[in-house]
Short mmCIF file of C-alpha atoms and ligand atoms in Angstrom, two decimals:
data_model
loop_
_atom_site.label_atom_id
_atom_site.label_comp_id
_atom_site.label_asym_id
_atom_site.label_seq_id
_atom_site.Cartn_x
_atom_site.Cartn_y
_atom_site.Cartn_z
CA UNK J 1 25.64 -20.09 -61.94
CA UNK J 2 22.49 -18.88 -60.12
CA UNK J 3 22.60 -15.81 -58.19
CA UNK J 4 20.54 -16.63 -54.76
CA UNK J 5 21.73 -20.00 -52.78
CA UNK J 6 24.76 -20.36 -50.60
CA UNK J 7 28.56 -21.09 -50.97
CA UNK J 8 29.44 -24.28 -49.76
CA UNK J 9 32.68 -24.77 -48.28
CA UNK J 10 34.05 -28.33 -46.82
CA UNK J 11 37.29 -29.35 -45.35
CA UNK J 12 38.68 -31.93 -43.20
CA UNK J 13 38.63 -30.28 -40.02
CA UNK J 14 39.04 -26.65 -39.06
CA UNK J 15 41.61 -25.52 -41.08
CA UNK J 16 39.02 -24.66 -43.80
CA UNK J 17 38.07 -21.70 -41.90
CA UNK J 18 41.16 -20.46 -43.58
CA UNK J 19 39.12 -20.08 -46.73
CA UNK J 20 36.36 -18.68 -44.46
CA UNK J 21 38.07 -16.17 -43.25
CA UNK J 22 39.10 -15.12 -47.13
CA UNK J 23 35.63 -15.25 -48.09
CA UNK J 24 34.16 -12.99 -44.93
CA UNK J 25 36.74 -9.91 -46.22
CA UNK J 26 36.46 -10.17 -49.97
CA UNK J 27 32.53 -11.45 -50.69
CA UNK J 28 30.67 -9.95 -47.41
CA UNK J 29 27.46 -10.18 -48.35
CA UNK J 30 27.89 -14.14 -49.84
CA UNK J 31 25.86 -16.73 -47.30
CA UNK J 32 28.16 -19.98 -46.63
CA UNK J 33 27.92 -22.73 -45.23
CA UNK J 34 30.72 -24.97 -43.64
CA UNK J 35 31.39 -28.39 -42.55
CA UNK J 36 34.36 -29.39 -40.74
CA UNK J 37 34.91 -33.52 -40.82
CA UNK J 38 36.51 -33.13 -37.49
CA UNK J 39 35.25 -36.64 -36.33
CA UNK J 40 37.23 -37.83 -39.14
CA UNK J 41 40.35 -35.77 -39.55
CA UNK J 42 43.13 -35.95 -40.62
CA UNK J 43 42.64 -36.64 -44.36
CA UNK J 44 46.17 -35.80 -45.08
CA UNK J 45 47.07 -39.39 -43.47
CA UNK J 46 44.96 -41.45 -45.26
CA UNK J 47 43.85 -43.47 -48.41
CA UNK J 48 42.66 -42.05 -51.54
CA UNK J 49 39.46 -44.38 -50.86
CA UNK J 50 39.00 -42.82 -47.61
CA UNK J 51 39.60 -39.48 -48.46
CA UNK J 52 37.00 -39.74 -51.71
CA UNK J 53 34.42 -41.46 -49.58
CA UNK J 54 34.42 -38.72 -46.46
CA UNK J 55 34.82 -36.24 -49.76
CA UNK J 56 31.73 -37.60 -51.21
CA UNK J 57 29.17 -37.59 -47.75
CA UNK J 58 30.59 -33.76 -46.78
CA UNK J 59 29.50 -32.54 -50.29
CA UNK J 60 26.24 -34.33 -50.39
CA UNK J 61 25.90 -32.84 -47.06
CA UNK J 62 26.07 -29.64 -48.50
CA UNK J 63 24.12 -30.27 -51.43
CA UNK J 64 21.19 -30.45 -48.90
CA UNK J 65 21.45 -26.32 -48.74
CA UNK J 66 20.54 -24.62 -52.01
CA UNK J 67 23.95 -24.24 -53.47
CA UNK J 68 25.23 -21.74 -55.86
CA UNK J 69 28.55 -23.47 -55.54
CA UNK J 70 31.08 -25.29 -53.79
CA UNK J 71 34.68 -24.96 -52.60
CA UNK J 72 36.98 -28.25 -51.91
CA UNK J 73 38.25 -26.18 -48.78
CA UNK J 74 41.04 -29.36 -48.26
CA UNK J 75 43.92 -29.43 -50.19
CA UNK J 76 43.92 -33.27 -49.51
CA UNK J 77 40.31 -33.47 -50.53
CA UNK J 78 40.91 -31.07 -53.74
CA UNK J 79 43.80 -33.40 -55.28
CA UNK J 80 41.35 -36.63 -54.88
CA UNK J 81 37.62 -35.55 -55.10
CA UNK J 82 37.59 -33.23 -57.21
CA UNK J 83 36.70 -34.55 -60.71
CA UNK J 84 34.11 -36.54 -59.06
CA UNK J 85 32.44 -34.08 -57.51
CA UNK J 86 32.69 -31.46 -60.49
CA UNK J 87 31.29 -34.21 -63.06
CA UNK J 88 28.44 -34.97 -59.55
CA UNK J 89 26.99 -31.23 -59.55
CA UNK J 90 25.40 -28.29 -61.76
CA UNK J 91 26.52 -25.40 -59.98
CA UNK J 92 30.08 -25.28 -60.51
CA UNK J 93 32.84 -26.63 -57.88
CA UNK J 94 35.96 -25.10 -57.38
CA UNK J 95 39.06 -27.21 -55.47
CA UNK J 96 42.24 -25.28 -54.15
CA UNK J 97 44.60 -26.30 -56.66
CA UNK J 98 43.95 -24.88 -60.07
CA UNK J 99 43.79 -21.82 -59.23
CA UNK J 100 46.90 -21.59 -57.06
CA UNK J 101 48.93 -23.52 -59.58
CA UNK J 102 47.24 -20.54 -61.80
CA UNK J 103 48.36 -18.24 -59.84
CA UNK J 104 52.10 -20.19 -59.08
CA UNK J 105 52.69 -20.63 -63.31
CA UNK J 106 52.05 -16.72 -63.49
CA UNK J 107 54.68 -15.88 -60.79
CA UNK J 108 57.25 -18.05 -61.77
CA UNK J 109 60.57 -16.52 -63.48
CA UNK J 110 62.92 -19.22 -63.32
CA UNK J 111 60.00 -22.17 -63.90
CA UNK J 112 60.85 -23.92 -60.99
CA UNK J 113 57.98 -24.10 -58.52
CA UNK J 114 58.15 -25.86 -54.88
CA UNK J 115 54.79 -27.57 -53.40
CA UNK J 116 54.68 -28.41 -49.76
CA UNK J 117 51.43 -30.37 -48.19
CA UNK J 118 50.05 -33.52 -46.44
CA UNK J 119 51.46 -36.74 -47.48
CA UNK J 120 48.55 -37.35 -49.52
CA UNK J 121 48.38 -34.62 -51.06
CA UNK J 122 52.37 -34.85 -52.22
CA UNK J 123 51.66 -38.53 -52.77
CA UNK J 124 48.57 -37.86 -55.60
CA UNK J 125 50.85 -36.07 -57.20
CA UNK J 126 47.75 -33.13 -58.13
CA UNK J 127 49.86 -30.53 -58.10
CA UNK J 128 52.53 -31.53 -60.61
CA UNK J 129 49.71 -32.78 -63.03
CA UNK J 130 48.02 -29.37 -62.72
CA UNK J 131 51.45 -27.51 -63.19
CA UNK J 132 51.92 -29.46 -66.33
CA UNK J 133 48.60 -29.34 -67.70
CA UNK J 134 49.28 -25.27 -68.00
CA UNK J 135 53.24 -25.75 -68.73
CA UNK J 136 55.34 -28.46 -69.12
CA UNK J 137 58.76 -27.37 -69.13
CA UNK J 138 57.95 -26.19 -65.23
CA UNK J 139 59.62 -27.87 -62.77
CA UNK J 140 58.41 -29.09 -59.64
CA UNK J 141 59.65 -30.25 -56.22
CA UNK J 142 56.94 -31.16 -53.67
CA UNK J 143 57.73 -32.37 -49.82
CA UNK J 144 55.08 -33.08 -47.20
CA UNK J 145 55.21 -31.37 -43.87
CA UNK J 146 52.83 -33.34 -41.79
CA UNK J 147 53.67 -31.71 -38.38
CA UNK J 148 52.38 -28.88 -39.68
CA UNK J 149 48.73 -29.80 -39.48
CA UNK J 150 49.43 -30.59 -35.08
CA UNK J 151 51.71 -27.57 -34.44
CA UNK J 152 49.01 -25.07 -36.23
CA UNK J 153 46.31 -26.63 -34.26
CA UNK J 154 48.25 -26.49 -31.20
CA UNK J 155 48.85 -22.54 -31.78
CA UNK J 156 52.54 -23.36 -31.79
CA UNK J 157 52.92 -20.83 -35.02
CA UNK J 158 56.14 -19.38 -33.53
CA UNK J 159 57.13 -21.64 -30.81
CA UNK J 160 60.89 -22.45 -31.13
CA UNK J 161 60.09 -26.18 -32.27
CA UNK J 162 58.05 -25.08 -34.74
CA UNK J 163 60.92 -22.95 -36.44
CA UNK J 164 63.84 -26.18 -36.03
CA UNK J 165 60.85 -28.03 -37.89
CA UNK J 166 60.55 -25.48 -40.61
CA UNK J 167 64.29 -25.58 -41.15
CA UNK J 168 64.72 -29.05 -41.10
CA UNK J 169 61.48 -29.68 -43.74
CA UNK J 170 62.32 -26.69 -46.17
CA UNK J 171 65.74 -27.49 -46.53
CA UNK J 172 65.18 -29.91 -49.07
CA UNK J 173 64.49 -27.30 -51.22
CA UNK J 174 68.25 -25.33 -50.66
CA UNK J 175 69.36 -26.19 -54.17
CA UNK J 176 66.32 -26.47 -56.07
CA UNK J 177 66.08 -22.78 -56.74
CA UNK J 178 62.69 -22.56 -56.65
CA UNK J 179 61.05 -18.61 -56.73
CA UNK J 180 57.50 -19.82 -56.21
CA UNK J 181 56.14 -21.69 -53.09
CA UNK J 182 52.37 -23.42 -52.88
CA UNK J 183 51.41 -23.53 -49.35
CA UNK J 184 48.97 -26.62 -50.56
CA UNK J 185 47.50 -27.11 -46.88
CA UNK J 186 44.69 -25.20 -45.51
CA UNK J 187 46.81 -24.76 -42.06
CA UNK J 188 50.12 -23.21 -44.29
CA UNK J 189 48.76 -19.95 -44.26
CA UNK J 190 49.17 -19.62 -40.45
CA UNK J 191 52.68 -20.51 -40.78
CA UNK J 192 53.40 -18.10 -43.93
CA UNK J 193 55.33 -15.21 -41.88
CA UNK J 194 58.01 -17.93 -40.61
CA UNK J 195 58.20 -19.61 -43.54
CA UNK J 196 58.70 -16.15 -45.87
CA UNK J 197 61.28 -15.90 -43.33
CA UNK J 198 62.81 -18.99 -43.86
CA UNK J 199 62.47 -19.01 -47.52
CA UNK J 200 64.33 -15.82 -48.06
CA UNK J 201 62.62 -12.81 -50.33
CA UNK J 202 63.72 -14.18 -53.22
CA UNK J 203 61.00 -17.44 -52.75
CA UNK J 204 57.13 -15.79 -53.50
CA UNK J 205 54.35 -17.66 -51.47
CA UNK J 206 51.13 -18.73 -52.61
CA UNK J 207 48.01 -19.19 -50.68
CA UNK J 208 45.61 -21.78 -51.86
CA UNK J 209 42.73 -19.87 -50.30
CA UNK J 210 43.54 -16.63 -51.18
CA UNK J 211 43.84 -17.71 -55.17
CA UNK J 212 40.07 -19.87 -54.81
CA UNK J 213 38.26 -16.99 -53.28
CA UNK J 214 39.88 -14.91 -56.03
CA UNK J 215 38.89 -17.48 -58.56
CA UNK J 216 35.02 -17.65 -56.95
CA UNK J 217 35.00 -13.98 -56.99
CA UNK J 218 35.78 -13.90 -61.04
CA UNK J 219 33.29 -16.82 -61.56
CA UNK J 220 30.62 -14.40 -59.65
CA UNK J 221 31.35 -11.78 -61.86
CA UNK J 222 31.26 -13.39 -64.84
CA UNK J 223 27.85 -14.62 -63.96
CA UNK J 224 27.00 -11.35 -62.76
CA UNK J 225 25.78 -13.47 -60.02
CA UNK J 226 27.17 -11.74 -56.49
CA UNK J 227 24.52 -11.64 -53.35
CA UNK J 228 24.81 -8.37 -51.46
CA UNK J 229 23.27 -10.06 -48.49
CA UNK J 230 23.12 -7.55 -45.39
CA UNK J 231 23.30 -10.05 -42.16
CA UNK J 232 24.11 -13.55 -44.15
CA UNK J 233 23.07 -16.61 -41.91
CA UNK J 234 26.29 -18.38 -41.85
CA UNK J 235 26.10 -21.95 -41.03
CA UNK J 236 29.00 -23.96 -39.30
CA UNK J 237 29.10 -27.81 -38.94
CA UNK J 238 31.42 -29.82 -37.54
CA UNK J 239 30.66 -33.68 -37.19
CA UNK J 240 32.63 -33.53 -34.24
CA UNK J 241 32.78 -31.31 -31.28
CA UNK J 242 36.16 -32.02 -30.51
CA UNK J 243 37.81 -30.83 -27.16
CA UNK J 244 39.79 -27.52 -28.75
CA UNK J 245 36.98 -26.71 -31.07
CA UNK J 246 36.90 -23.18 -29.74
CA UNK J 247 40.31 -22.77 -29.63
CA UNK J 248 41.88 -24.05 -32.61
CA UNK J 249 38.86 -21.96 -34.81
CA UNK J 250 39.76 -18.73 -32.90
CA UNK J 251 43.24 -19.19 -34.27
CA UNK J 252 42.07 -19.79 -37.65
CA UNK J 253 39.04 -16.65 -37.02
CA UNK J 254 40.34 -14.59 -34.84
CA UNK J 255 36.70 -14.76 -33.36
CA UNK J 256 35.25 -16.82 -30.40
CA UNK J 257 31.56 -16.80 -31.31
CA UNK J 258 31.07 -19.02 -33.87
CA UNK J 259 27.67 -20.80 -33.69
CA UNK J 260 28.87 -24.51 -33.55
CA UNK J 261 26.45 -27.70 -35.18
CA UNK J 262 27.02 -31.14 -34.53
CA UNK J 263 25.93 -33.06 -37.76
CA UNK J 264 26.23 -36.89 -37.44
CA UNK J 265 26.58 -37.31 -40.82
CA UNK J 266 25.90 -41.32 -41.23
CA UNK J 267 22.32 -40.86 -39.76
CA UNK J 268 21.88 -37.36 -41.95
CA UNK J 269 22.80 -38.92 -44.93
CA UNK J 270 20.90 -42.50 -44.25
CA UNK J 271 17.68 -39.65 -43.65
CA UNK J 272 17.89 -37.99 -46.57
CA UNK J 273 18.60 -40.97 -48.78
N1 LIG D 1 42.80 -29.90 -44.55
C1 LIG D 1 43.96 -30.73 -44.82
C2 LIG D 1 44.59 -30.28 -46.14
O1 LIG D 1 44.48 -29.13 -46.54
C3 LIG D 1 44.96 -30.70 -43.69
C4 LIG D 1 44.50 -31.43 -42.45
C5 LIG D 1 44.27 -32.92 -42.68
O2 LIG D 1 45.23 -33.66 -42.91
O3 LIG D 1 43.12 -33.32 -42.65
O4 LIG D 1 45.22 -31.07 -46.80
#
């Protein structure tokens, strides 16, 4: 892992900024770059082939900026792209999964562990290989929450409707007794005070980007490879400048002022061969 060159972080949309926001109060002085596919999202809704093609363009996209490596912001994008685009590139590429399964196997008492995501995400299944690949007498029950994804972006967080939704999607896990839950969507984290409540004490949350900044941040020392940049020129693309662009990424940042690109990625790509 080199030492100068920027982190590249991709997701489907906005909710990416999630890992952003991670990555702005643990590594300060890293430079990143972002693209948001939000001409193109939702992946959560659609095929694997569709989600490994858009995958594919948004990290050669990056790849244009002198990486020092790469985060699968997308929890739909992480559980098909991944092995592709490790295998693609030399600096190394880090998806949202391993290390919160990591961090999910560690927590676990009783070895039952509850996954909640997009329906492609539950429907690839990543998680449970992961889990098993580190333990196989874990159990795991996974259920999608696809409103989520709407209700985050609509700032609805602790709107009444949001909280009958909860209920109603995290009762399937009542008599699973699972201690352990992976938030595996970037929008969960917004929703992680109502669903701690939901969930009871006893039920320990993980947050995907919380575990892959930790896991950059041991990569970076283990390469002794940190930048201690004073001003870092962030970058932010989008590929769409959709109509609550501002709003939905202040309730991800907390900040209004982010310095919005539109990338048209076809005609980028078809330029740069
Ligand atoms: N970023 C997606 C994920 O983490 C959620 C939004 C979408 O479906 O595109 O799976």
């Amino acid at each position: 892992m080199q030492k100068k060159g920027s982190i590249g972080v991709f997701d489907s949309g906005l909710g990416g900024l999630t890992v952003i926001k991670e990555l702005l109060t643990r590594l300060p002085g890293e430079q990143f770059v972002y693209l948001g596919d939000t001409a193109r999202e939702p992946y959560g809704t659609k095929s694997k082939e569709a989600v490994l093609k858009f995958s594919l363009q948004d990290a050669d996209f990056l790849n244009t900026f002198n990486l020092k490596a790469l985060i699968i912001a997308c929890n739909t994008a992480s559980s098909y792209a991944y092995e592709i685009l490790q295998k693609k590139y030399s600096f190394p590429v880090l998806n949202v999964i391993e290390p919160a399964v990591h961090d999910a196997v560690k927590q676990t008492k009783t070895g039952i562990i509850g996954v909640i995501g997009t329906y492609a995400t539950i429907r690839s299944r990543a998680y449970e290989k992961e889990i098993a690949c580190l333990d196989k007498n874990i159990k795991v029950f996974s259920c999608a929450c696809p409103l989520f994804v709407p209700l985050v972006e609509e700032g609805w967080n602790n709107h009444k409707i949001t909280v009958e939704i909860a209920k109603e999607y995290l009762n399937y896990f009542k008599d699973k007794h699972i201690d352990t839950l992976i938030l595996g969507c970037t929008h969960y984290p917004l929703l992680k005070p109502l669903l701690a409540k939901i969930m009871g004490n006893s039920v320990t949350l993980i947050d995907t980007a919380i575990s892959v900044v930790n896991q950059l941040n041991n990569l970076l020392e283990k390469y002794e490879a940190f930048s201690f940049i004073n001003k870092p020129d962030n970058k932010y693309f989008v590929t769409d400048v959709t109509q609550n662009l501002v709003e939905v990424s202040r309730g991800f940042l907390g900040v209004d002022d982010i310095a919005w690109e539109k990338i048209d990625l076809d005609s980028f790509l078809m330029a740069h061969g």
